[in-house]
C-alpha cells in the first residue's frame, strides 16, 4: 500500500500516524462494508439535494454520481478493496471517489458528517431488513395455515405442565403459533414506522450552516418523515434495539415451536416426522434421524437475546451526542437480522413438508384421563357445584388408577356409586371426540370454532 492510500481523510491536525493495531482496533470496515449499497444510495440523494440547493454545480453533481455508480459497480464485481486503514465503509467509498474523479469528490461530504451518514445507512439497511422479516413471518404463517387446514379434525392431547390436560385438535395448536407470529409481524410493522425517518441533515450533532433541504432527501429515499432533533438523531439507536427486541420474540416463538418439534419427533411421541432434508444422521448410530434444524434454531435464540442485551448495554450511560461506542451497534444488529431471517426462511419450508401422525396423536389423546374435565362439567350441568364435581371426578380417577383402567371403562353402576346423578348418557360425553367438539366457546378447540378462525384468517389479503 503506498502512502497516498494510507492518508486519513481526517488527518489534517495529526502529526504522527496511527499505530497499526490501533487502526485495526478502531476500524469497523470489516463488518460495516455490508452497508456499501446504502452508503452510495444515500450519498447520491445527498448530492442531488446539494445541487438543487445551489451548493454544488450540476457538472460536479454529474461527476460525483457517475463516480459513485462506478464504485457500486466495482464493489459488486469484486473490484474494490476495503482498507482497514480507511476505518469504515464511508471513508473507503469517499476516498475511492476522490481517487476516481479528483478533488471534486471531496465536495460530497459538504453539509454532512459521518454521524448522520452512518445513521442514514443503518436505517436504510434496517428498513429493508424489517420488510424482509415481515414477509418471511407471513410466509411462515401461510405454512402454518396450510397445515392447520389439513388438520381441523386431527385430535391430539393438549398439555399443561407437559402432562396430558384436555384433548385438542392439531389445527388449534398450529394456529396458536400463527397468532404469536401475527403479533410479531405487527410489531415489525410498527417498528418500520419509527425506522423510516430520515436522519441525514443532523450533521455531526448540531445541524449544518448550509441551506439544505431535508424533506427533499427524505422523498428521494422514500422516508415518511424527517427527524426533528439533530442531537437525538445522531445518538439514537432505539430503532435497532427495537428490532433486536422484536427479533428476540420471534426467536422465542420459533424456539418453543422447535422444542415441540423435537419432542414430537422422538420415538416416545411419534407425532411428527420432519422431512429428511431437515434432519441429519449420526456418525456412529445408524438408526438416528436428528432434528438438527429445530435444535439449531432453539440454540440460536440465545445469540439473538445476547445481541439485544449487548445493544442495550452499549447505549446505557452514553452522554449526548455521538460516541464511538455506538459503532458497536452494527455487529449485533447484523447478526440478529441474519439469524432471524435464516431461521424464518428454513422454518416455513420445514413446516410445509412436515408429516403429522394423526393416528398416533389420536391414540394417545385419551390417555391420562384427558376427559376428566368433561365428566366434571357433566356433573355441574346436573346441578353440582364445580368444586364438588371436581372432588367426585378426582376420586373416580384415583379408582381408575388403582384398577388400571380408563374413565370410559368404568361401568355405570360404579359411576353412580361416585355420584347418583350420573346417567347412561355419560359415555357420550367422555370420548375425546365429544370432548373436543364441546369446547365451542369463542377461541376454543372445537373444529367448528377452529374453522371460524381459519376462515377469518383466509379473509385477510395476506392469507387468501
Ligand atoms: N464507523 C462509525 C460508526 O459506525 C461511523 C461514524 C464515525 N463518526 C465519528 N465521529 N467517528 O459509528
PDB file of N, CA, C and O and ligand atoms in Angstrom, residues 28 32 88 90 114-115 118 322 327 330, ligand 1:
ATOM      1  N   UNK A  28     -14.129  -0.305  11.584  1.00  0.00           N
ATOM      2  CA  UNK A  28     -15.376  -1.074  11.508  1.00  0.00           C
ATOM      3  C   UNK A  28     -15.591  -1.644  10.109  1.00  0.00           C
ATOM      4  O   UNK A  28     -16.585  -2.317   9.854  1.00  0.00           O
ATOM      5  N   UNK A  32     -18.881  -3.181   8.539  1.00  0.00           N
ATOM      6  CA  UNK A  32     -19.837  -2.195   8.022  1.00  0.00           C
ATOM      7  C   UNK A  32     -19.791  -2.069   6.497  1.00  0.00           C
ATOM      8  O   UNK A  32     -20.620  -1.375   5.912  1.00  0.00           O
ATOM      9  N   UNK A  88     -13.682   2.872   7.932  1.00  0.00           N
ATOM     10  CA  UNK A  88     -15.046   2.357   7.770  1.00  0.00           C
ATOM     11  C   UNK A  88     -15.498   2.444   6.319  1.00  0.00           C
ATOM     12  O   UNK A  88     -14.771   2.943   5.450  1.00  0.00           O
ATOM     13  N   UNK A  90     -17.701   4.274   4.960  1.00  0.00           N
ATOM     14  CA  UNK A  90     -17.921   5.645   4.459  1.00  0.00           C
ATOM     15  C   UNK A  90     -16.635   6.234   3.896  1.00  0.00           C
ATOM     16  O   UNK A  90     -16.609   6.792   2.807  1.00  0.00           O
ATOM     17  N   UNK A 114     -20.082  12.013   9.246  1.00  0.00           N
ATOM     18  CA  UNK A 114     -20.250  10.559   9.275  1.00  0.00           C
ATOM     19  C   UNK A 114     -21.304  10.164  10.309  1.00  0.00           C
ATOM     20  O   UNK A 114     -21.863   9.074  10.248  1.00  0.00           O
ATOM     21  N   UNK A 115     -21.550  11.052  11.257  1.00  0.00           N
ATOM     22  CA  UNK A 115     -22.518  10.701  12.296  1.00  0.00           C
ATOM     23  C   UNK A 115     -23.940  10.604  11.750  1.00  0.00           C
ATOM     24  O   UNK A 115     -24.681   9.679  12.096  1.00  0.00           O
ATOM     25  N   UNK A 118     -23.840   7.587   8.972  1.00  0.00           N
ATOM     26  CA  UNK A 118     -23.948   6.199   9.448  1.00  0.00           C
ATOM     27  C   UNK A 118     -25.367   5.925   9.948  1.00  0.00           C
ATOM     28  O   UNK A 118     -25.907   4.829   9.765  1.00  0.00           O
ATOM     29  N   UNK A 322     -23.104  11.751  19.573  1.00  0.00           N
ATOM     30  CA  UNK A 322     -22.430  10.553  19.083  1.00  0.00           C
ATOM     31  C   UNK A 322     -21.228  10.198  19.963  1.00  0.00           C
ATOM     32  O   UNK A 322     -20.493  11.056  20.422  1.00  0.00           O
ATOM     33  N   UNK A 327     -20.503   2.572  17.409  1.00  0.00           N
ATOM     34  CA  UNK A 327     -20.070   1.741  16.288  1.00  0.00           C
ATOM     35  C   UNK A 327     -20.326   0.253  16.602  1.00  0.00           C
ATOM     36  O   UNK A 327     -20.464  -0.558  15.699  1.00  0.00           O
ATOM     37  N   UNK A 330     -23.427  -2.302  15.213  1.00  0.00           N
ATOM     38  CA  UNK A 330     -23.643  -2.962  13.931  1.00  0.00           C
ATOM     39  C   UNK A 330     -23.611  -4.479  13.978  1.00  0.00           C
ATOM     40  O   UNK A 330     -24.494  -5.143  13.449  1.00  0.00           O
TER      41      UNK A 330
HETATM   42  N1  LIG B   1     -17.805   3.944  11.721  1.00  0.00           N
HETATM   43  C1  LIG B   1     -18.509   4.885  12.527  1.00  0.00           C
HETATM   44  C2  LIG B   1     -19.666   4.195  13.258  1.00  0.00           C
HETATM   45  O1  LIG B   1     -20.078   3.189  12.803  1.00  0.00           O
HETATM   46  C3  LIG B   1     -19.057   5.986  11.682  1.00  0.00           C
HETATM   47  C4  LIG B   1     -19.272   7.258  12.442  1.00  0.00           C
HETATM   48  C5  LIG B   1     -17.998   7.791  12.868  1.00  0.00           C
HETATM   49  N2  LIG B   1     -18.139   9.097  13.461  1.00  0.00           N
HETATM   50  C6  LIG B   1     -17.152   9.620  14.205  1.00  0.00           C
HETATM   51  N3  LIG B   1     -17.404  10.784  14.700  1.00  0.00           N
HETATM   52  N4  LIG B   1     -16.044   8.990  14.428  1.00  0.00           N
HETATM   53  O2  LIG B   1     -20.127   4.651  14.256  1.00  0.00           O
END
